Coordinates of C-alpha atoms in Angstrom, one line a residue:
M9 CA -18.1 -31.2 -58.6
R10 CA -16.8 -28.0 -60.3
P11 CA -17.8 -25.6 -57.1
A12 CA -15.2 -27.9 -55.0
L13 CA -13.0 -26.7 -57.7
T14 CA -14.1 -22.9 -57.1
R15 CA -13.3 -23.2 -53.7
L16 CA -9.7 -24.6 -54.2
P17 CA -7.6 -21.3 -55.6
L18 CA -9.3 -19.7 -52.2
L19 CA -8.1 -22.6 -49.9
M20 CA -4.6 -22.1 -51.4
L21 CA -5.1 -18.4 -51.2
I22 CA -6.0 -18.5 -47.4
L23 CA -3.2 -21.1 -46.8
V24 CA -0.6 -18.8 -48.5
S25 CA -1.6 -15.7 -46.0
L26 CA -0.8 -17.7 -43.3
T27 CA 2.5 -17.4 -42.6
G28 CA 3.0 -18.9 -38.8
C29 CA 4.3 -16.9 -36.0
W30 CA 7.3 -15.2 -37.9
D31 CA 8.0 -12.7 -34.6
R32 CA 7.4 -15.2 -31.6
T33 CA 9.9 -14.8 -28.6
E34 CA 10.3 -18.1 -26.8
I35 CA 10.0 -18.7 -22.8
N36 CA 13.5 -20.0 -22.9
D37 CA 14.6 -16.3 -23.9
L38 CA 13.1 -14.4 -21.4
A39 CA 14.1 -13.6 -18.2
F40 CA 10.8 -12.8 -15.4
I41 CA 11.4 -9.9 -13.5
L42 CA 9.7 -10.6 -9.6
T43 CA 10.4 -7.5 -8.4
T44 CA 12.7 -4.2 -8.8
A45 CA 14.4 -2.0 -6.3
V46 CA 15.1 2.0 -7.0
D47 CA 18.0 3.3 -4.9
L48 CA 20.0 6.6 -4.6
E49 CA 24.0 6.5 -4.4
E50 CA 25.7 9.0 -2.2
D51 CA 27.3 10.3 -5.9
G52 CA 23.6 11.2 -7.2
S53 CA 23.1 8.1 -9.5
I54 CA 20.5 5.7 -9.2
R55 CA 21.1 2.1 -8.1
Y56 CA 18.5 -0.3 -10.0
S57 CA 18.3 -3.5 -8.8
V58 CA 16.0 -7.0 -10.5
L59 CA 14.7 -10.1 -8.7
L60 CA 14.5 -13.0 -10.4
P61 CA 13.8 -16.5 -10.5
L62 CA 16.1 -19.3 -11.1
P63 CA 14.8 -21.6 -14.0
G64 CA 17.4 -24.3 -13.3
S65 CA 16.3 -23.9 -9.2
M66 CA 12.8 -24.2 -9.7
G67 CA 10.3 -26.8 -9.1
G68 CA 12.1 -28.9 -6.5
P69 CA 10.8 -30.8 -3.5
T70 CA 10.6 -28.3 -0.9
G71 CA 9.4 -25.2 -0.1
G72 CA 10.0 -22.6 1.9
G73 CA 12.2 -19.1 2.3
G74 CA 14.6 -19.3 -1.2
G75 CA 17.9 -17.5 -1.7
T76 CA 19.7 -19.8 1.3
A77 CA 23.2 -21.4 0.6
G78 CA 22.2 -24.5 -1.1
N79 CA 19.0 -23.8 -1.8
T80 CA 19.1 -20.7 -4.0
T81 CA 15.9 -20.1 -6.3
Y82 CA 16.4 -17.1 -7.2
Y83 CA 18.8 -14.2 -7.9
I84 CA 19.8 -10.5 -7.5
D85 CA 21.6 -8.2 -9.6
S86 CA 21.9 -4.6 -9.5
A87 CA 23.3 -1.7 -11.5
V88 CA 24.6 2.2 -11.5
G89 CA 23.4 4.9 -14.4
D90 CA 22.3 8.3 -14.4
T91 CA 18.7 7.4 -15.2
I92 CA 16.1 4.4 -14.2
R93 CA 16.9 3.2 -17.8
S94 CA 20.3 3.6 -17.8
A95 CA 20.8 1.1 -15.5
Q96 CA 18.6 -1.1 -16.6
A97 CA 20.4 -1.3 -20.3
K98 CA 23.4 -2.0 -18.4
L99 CA 22.3 -5.0 -16.0
Q100 CA 20.6 -6.6 -19.9
K101 CA 24.1 -6.1 -21.3
R102 CA 25.1 -9.3 -18.6
M103 CA 22.2 -10.8 -19.1
S104 CA 21.6 -14.0 -21.0
R105 CA 17.8 -13.6 -21.5
R106 CA 15.6 -10.4 -22.2
M107 CA 14.2 -9.0 -18.8
F108 CA 10.4 -9.4 -18.8
L109 CA 8.7 -7.2 -16.8
A110 CA 5.2 -7.8 -17.1
H111 CA 4.8 -10.0 -14.1
R112 CA 6.6 -7.3 -12.4
R113 CA 4.4 -6.7 -9.3
T114 CA 6.1 -5.0 -7.0
L115 CA 8.2 -1.8 -7.6
V116 CA 10.3 -1.0 -4.1
V117 CA 12.0 2.6 -4.1
G118 CA 14.7 3.3 -1.3
E119 CA 13.9 6.1 1.2
E120 CA 16.5 8.3 0.1
Y121 CA 15.5 8.3 -3.5
A122 CA 11.8 8.9 -2.3
K123 CA 13.0 11.7 -0.4
K124 CA 14.5 13.3 -3.7
G125 CA 11.5 13.1 -5.2
I126 CA 9.4 9.8 -7.5
R127 CA 8.1 11.5 -10.1
E128 CA 10.7 10.0 -12.7
I129 CA 9.8 6.6 -11.9
F130 CA 6.3 7.5 -13.7
D131 CA 7.6 8.3 -16.9
A132 CA 9.8 5.3 -16.9
T133 CA 7.1 2.5 -15.8
A134 CA 4.5 4.2 -18.3
R135 CA 6.8 4.1 -21.8
T136 CA 6.7 0.3 -22.0
A137 CA 3.8 -1.6 -22.8
E138 CA 5.1 -4.8 -20.6
S139 CA 4.8 -2.4 -16.9
R140 CA 1.2 -2.7 -15.8
M141 CA 0.2 0.6 -13.7
S142 CA -1.6 -2.5 -11.1
T143 CA 2.1 -2.5 -9.7
F144 CA 2.4 -2.0 -6.0
L145 CA 5.2 1.2 -5.9
I146 CA 6.4 0.9 -2.3
V147 CA 8.9 3.0 0.0
S148 CA 11.4 1.0 1.6
K149 CA 13.3 1.6 5.1
G150 CA 16.7 2.2 4.2
K151 CA 17.8 0.9 0.8
A152 CA 15.3 -0.7 -1.3
Y153 CA 18.5 -3.6 -2.2
D154 CA 18.4 -4.8 1.4
L155 CA 15.1 -4.5 1.5
L156 CA 15.7 -7.7 -1.5
Q157 CA 18.0 -9.7 0.5
A158 CA 15.8 -10.8 3.1
N159 CA 15.1 -14.5 3.1
P160 CA 11.3 -14.6 4.8
Q161 CA 10.5 -18.3 5.6
F162 CA 7.3 -18.1 4.4
E163 CA 7.7 -17.8 0.9
R164 CA 10.4 -18.9 -1.9
F165 CA 10.6 -15.5 -3.5
P166 CA 11.2 -12.0 -0.9
S167 CA 8.9 -10.5 -3.8
E168 CA 5.9 -12.7 -3.3
A169 CA 6.2 -11.9 0.4
I170 CA 6.0 -8.4 -0.2
R171 CA 3.2 -8.9 -2.5
E172 CA 1.2 -10.5 -0.1
L173 CA 1.9 -8.3 2.8
V174 CA 1.0 -5.0 0.7
K175 CA -2.4 -6.7 -0.4
A176 CA -3.3 -7.9 2.5
R177 CA -6.8 -6.7 4.2
T178 CA -4.8 -4.9 6.7
V179 CA -3.5 -2.3 4.5
M180 CA -4.4 -0.1 2.1
N181 CA -4.7 -1.3 -1.5
I182 CA -2.5 1.5 -2.7
N183 CA -0.4 0.8 -6.6
I184 CA 1.4 2.9 -8.8
K185 CA -2.2 3.9 -10.6
D186 CA -3.5 5.2 -7.2
I187 CA -0.4 7.0 -6.6
A188 CA 0.5 9.0 -10.5
L189 CA -3.4 9.7 -9.9
S190 CA -3.0 11.8 -6.8
L191 CA 0.1 13.5 -8.2
S192 CA -1.6 14.6 -10.8
T193 CA -4.9 15.6 -8.7
I194 CA -5.1 19.3 -7.6
G195 CA -5.7 19.5 -4.2
S196 CA -4.1 16.4 -3.1
D197 CA -1.0 14.6 -1.5
P198 CA 0.1 10.7 -2.4
V199 CA 0.9 8.3 0.4
V200 CA 2.4 5.0 -0.1
V201 CA 3.1 1.6 1.7
Y202 CA 6.1 1.7 3.8
V203 CA 8.2 -1.6 4.8
G204 CA 10.9 -2.8 6.6
V205 CA 13.0 -5.3 7.6
K206 CA 13.3 -7.2 11.0
E207 CA 15.4 -9.8 12.1
S208 CA 13.4 -12.5 13.9
E209 CA 13.0 -12.9 17.5
K210 CA 13.6 -16.6 18.1
G211 CA 13.8 -19.9 16.2
P212 CA 16.7 -22.1 15.8
K213 CA 16.9 -20.4 12.2
P214 CA 17.7 -16.5 12.0
S215 CA 15.6 -14.9 9.7
K216 CA 15.0 -11.6 8.2
E217 CA 11.4 -11.0 7.5
I218 CA 9.4 -8.0 5.9
E219 CA 7.0 -6.0 7.8
V220 CA 4.6 -3.0 6.8
L221 CA 5.8 -0.2 8.5
G222 CA 2.8 2.0 7.9
Y223 CA 2.2 4.5 5.2
A224 CA 5.2 7.2 3.6
Q225 CA 3.8 10.6 3.7
F226 CA 4.6 13.0 0.6
R227 CA 4.2 16.1 -0.3
K228 CA 3.8 16.5 -3.8
D229 CA 6.5 13.5 -5.3
K230 CA 8.9 13.8 -2.3
M231 CA 8.9 11.9 0.8
V232 CA 8.9 14.4 3.9
G233 CA 7.5 12.1 6.9
I234 CA 5.6 8.7 8.3
F235 CA 2.1 7.8 9.6
E236 CA 2.9 4.7 11.9
G237 CA 0.5 3.6 15.0
R238 CA -2.5 5.8 15.3
T239 CA -1.9 8.0 12.5
A240 CA -1.4 5.6 10.1
L241 CA -4.7 3.7 11.3
G242 CA -6.5 7.5 11.7
L243 CA -5.2 7.9 8.0
A244 CA -7.0 4.5 7.0
L245 CA -10.4 5.6 8.5
L246 CA -10.1 9.2 6.6
K247 CA -9.1 7.5 3.7
N248 CA -12.5 5.3 3.5
E249 CA -10.3 2.5 2.4
P250 CA -11.9 -1.0 3.3
V251 CA -9.3 -2.4 5.6
T252 CA -9.8 -4.4 9.2
L253 CA -8.0 -2.5 12.3
K254 CA -6.8 -3.7 15.5
I255 CA -6.9 -1.4 18.3
T256 CA -7.2 -2.0 22.1
V257 CA -8.2 -0.1 24.5
P258 CA -8.2 0.0 28.3
I259 CA -11.7 -0.5 29.6
E260 CA -11.6 -0.4 32.7
K261 CA -8.4 -1.0 36.1
N262 CA -6.2 -3.6 34.3
K263 CA -8.9 -4.5 32.1
L264 CA -7.7 -4.4 28.2
I265 CA -10.3 -4.9 25.0
T266 CA -8.8 -5.6 21.7
A267 CA -11.4 -5.5 19.0
S268 CA -11.3 -5.1 15.0
I269 CA -12.6 -2.7 13.5
Y270 CA -13.7 -3.4 10.0
E271 CA -15.7 -1.8 7.0
P272 CA -15.1 2.1 8.3
R273 CA -17.1 4.8 6.2
S274 CA -15.7 8.1 6.0
K275 CA -17.6 11.4 4.5
I276 CA -15.8 14.6 4.7
Q277 CA -17.5 18.1 3.9
P278 CA -16.1 21.1 3.4
K279 CA -18.1 24.1 4.7
L280 CA -17.4 28.0 5.1
A281 CA -18.8 29.0 8.6
G282 CA -18.4 32.6 9.4
G283 CA -16.2 32.7 6.7
K284 CA -13.9 30.2 8.1
L285 CA -13.0 26.9 6.5
A286 CA -13.7 24.2 8.1
Y287 CA -14.0 20.0 7.1
D288 CA -17.5 18.1 8.7
I289 CA -15.5 14.2 9.1
Y290 CA -18.0 11.8 9.5
I291 CA -17.2 8.2 10.0
D292 CA -19.0 5.0 10.8
S293 CA -17.6 1.7 11.4
K294 CA -18.3 -1.9 12.9
S295 CA -16.0 -3.5 15.7
K296 CA -15.5 -7.1 17.2
V297 CA -14.6 -8.2 20.0
I298 CA -11.2 -10.7 20.1
E299 CA -9.9 -10.6 23.1
S300 CA -11.1 -9.3 26.4
S301 CA -8.4 -9.6 29.3
D302 CA -9.5 -10.5 33.3
Y303 CA -13.6 -11.6 32.5
Y304 CA -14.3 -8.4 31.7
D305 CA -18.4 -9.0 31.5
L306 CA -20.3 -7.8 27.8
S307 CA -23.3 -9.7 28.3
Q308 CA -24.6 -6.4 29.8
I309 CA -25.9 -3.6 27.3
N310 CA -24.4 -0.8 29.5
K311 CA -21.0 -2.6 29.1
I312 CA -21.6 -3.0 25.2
K313 CA -22.5 0.9 25.4
K314 CA -19.3 1.6 27.0
L315 CA -16.6 -0.7 25.1
E316 CA -18.2 1.1 21.7
Q317 CA -17.6 4.5 23.2
R318 CA -14.1 3.7 23.9
I319 CA -13.6 2.3 20.8
G320 CA -14.7 5.5 19.0
S321 CA -13.3 7.6 21.6
Y322 CA -9.3 5.6 20.6
M323 CA -10.7 6.3 16.5
K324 CA -11.3 10.3 17.0
S325 CA -8.4 10.9 18.5
S326 CA -6.6 8.6 15.8
V327 CA -8.0 11.1 13.8
E328 CA -7.0 14.2 15.4
E329 CA -3.6 13.1 15.3
T330 CA -3.4 12.3 11.9
L331 CA -4.5 15.8 10.9
K332 CA -2.2 17.2 13.3
K333 CA 0.6 14.9 11.4
M334 CA -0.5 16.8 7.6
A335 CA -0.6 20.3 9.1
N336 CA 2.9 19.9 10.5
K337 CA 4.3 18.5 7.4
E338 CA 2.1 20.8 5.4
T339 CA 0.6 17.8 3.1
D340 CA -2.6 17.0 1.7
S341 CA -2.9 13.0 2.4
I342 CA -6.7 12.8 2.2
S343 CA -7.6 15.3 -1.1
L344 CA -9.1 17.9 1.7
G345 CA -7.8 20.4 -1.2
T346 CA -10.0 18.5 -4.0
R347 CA -12.8 18.7 -1.9
L348 CA -12.7 22.0 -1.4
W349 CA -12.4 23.2 -5.2
I350 CA -15.2 20.8 -6.1
A351 CA -17.5 22.5 -3.8
Y352 CA -16.1 26.1 -3.6
P353 CA -14.1 26.2 -7.1
R354 CA -14.2 30.2 -7.2
L355 CA -12.9 30.4 -3.8
W356 CA -10.5 28.3 -4.2
K357 CA -9.2 29.6 -7.7
E358 CA -9.5 33.1 -5.9
T359 CA -7.9 32.3 -2.2
Y360 CA -6.6 29.0 -2.0
E361 CA -5.3 27.2 -4.8
K362 CA -1.7 29.0 -4.3
A363 CA -0.9 28.3 -0.8
W364 CA -2.6 24.5 -0.3
P365 CA -1.8 22.9 1.7
Q366 CA -1.5 25.2 4.5
G367 CA -4.6 26.8 3.7
F368 CA -5.9 24.5 5.8
K369 CA -3.6 25.1 8.9
D370 CA -6.2 27.4 10.5
A371 CA -9.0 25.3 9.3
D372 CA -11.8 23.9 11.8
F373 CA -12.3 19.8 12.1
N374 CA -15.3 18.5 13.3
V375 CA -15.0 14.8 13.8
H376 CA -17.5 12.3 14.0
I377 CA -17.4 8.8 14.8
E378 CA -20.5 6.2 14.7
N379 CA -18.8 3.0 15.9
T380 CA -21.3 -0.3 16.4
L381 CA -20.3 -3.1 18.5
S382 CA -21.9 -6.0 15.9
E383 CA -20.5 -8.9 17.6
T384 CA -18.5 -10.0 20.8
G385 CA -17.5 -13.3 20.2
L386 CA -19.0 -16.8 21.0
I387 CA -19.0 -15.5 24.6
Y388 CA -19.1 -13.2 26.5
E389 CA -16.9 -14.1 29.6
N390 CA -13.7 -16.3 29.5
V391 CA -14.8 -19.7 29.5
T392 CA -13.0 -20.8 32.7
K393 CA -14.7 -17.9 34.8
A394 CA -17.2 -20.0 37.1
G395 CA -15.4 -23.2 37.2
N396 CA -12.3 -21.1 39.4
G397 CA -15.1 -19.4 41.0
Y398 CA -13.9 -15.8 39.8

């Protein structure tokens, strides 16, 4: 009995120390920001926009595109200020709940703001614990605010459509941390996913869908161009990203092959050849046929080799176009300077550091492509060929 009596005061002391959740924040007091947008106004001020779900409109029986008349599930508001945080503070003054950024997965920047410079975003974002460095930073064609006004039909919120598009396997995975590292690394310039709004072409109900257009090209923190089409494909190959790319190549007269390129692996090595800077670029990839027009027979080894060469040639020309665009815009989007600094630190310091990336304009690039056609599909020829007498 006595040991129990001695433990009683200790137990009471422990209970006194359990004060409960004195600093708790109720969910009903928070406004969960799904995405934010930053634009540059004509007078030089900054427009800060937010997209928030409306709690009273959530959980309804119908899904699909939100924000349509009579079925609004989200709310968009914006304010203008001298800085991002001052504009955010103005928004907060007219919002009954505290804006909460921990659930934000995308941050959209308007094209004009990107051309002015995106470095300030990293100061405003990294100073609060709620902001995640894994958030996707995206550049919008035109105004970022207009991108939030899109009404994609597959998702309830435009922010969800944006997030799913930029994290797809066909797009390079680029978040705020990746861009910040590129901006702070010697001999490197960032690239950012570039998106826009596309009007639906057919259907009973017109909609404004969101599509990935390519990648914004930056010199330091300022946008100077766009990688799109073949240059976007070449960039993905050079960046050594695990993306899946689709191309269409002519194989014979009136015969086209559409192939999927996957598991690309690149290796870039700087070297000095006769005192001149050069880069050896090696790219290995696999590919598979996803469509063959006009009954091209892939059961023959010589035709498979021919297709491998055509795909490799297309990849090589895409890489060369990308390198040419980098040289024309004086951007180092694939960290050529970083590789030179690591391989030849003294040469970098004495010769190239002050003039980079202009320094690689005169460099030689030796591009080597090794493509293996790993799959021709479940068939060698169109299944209707024999039955139609072809």
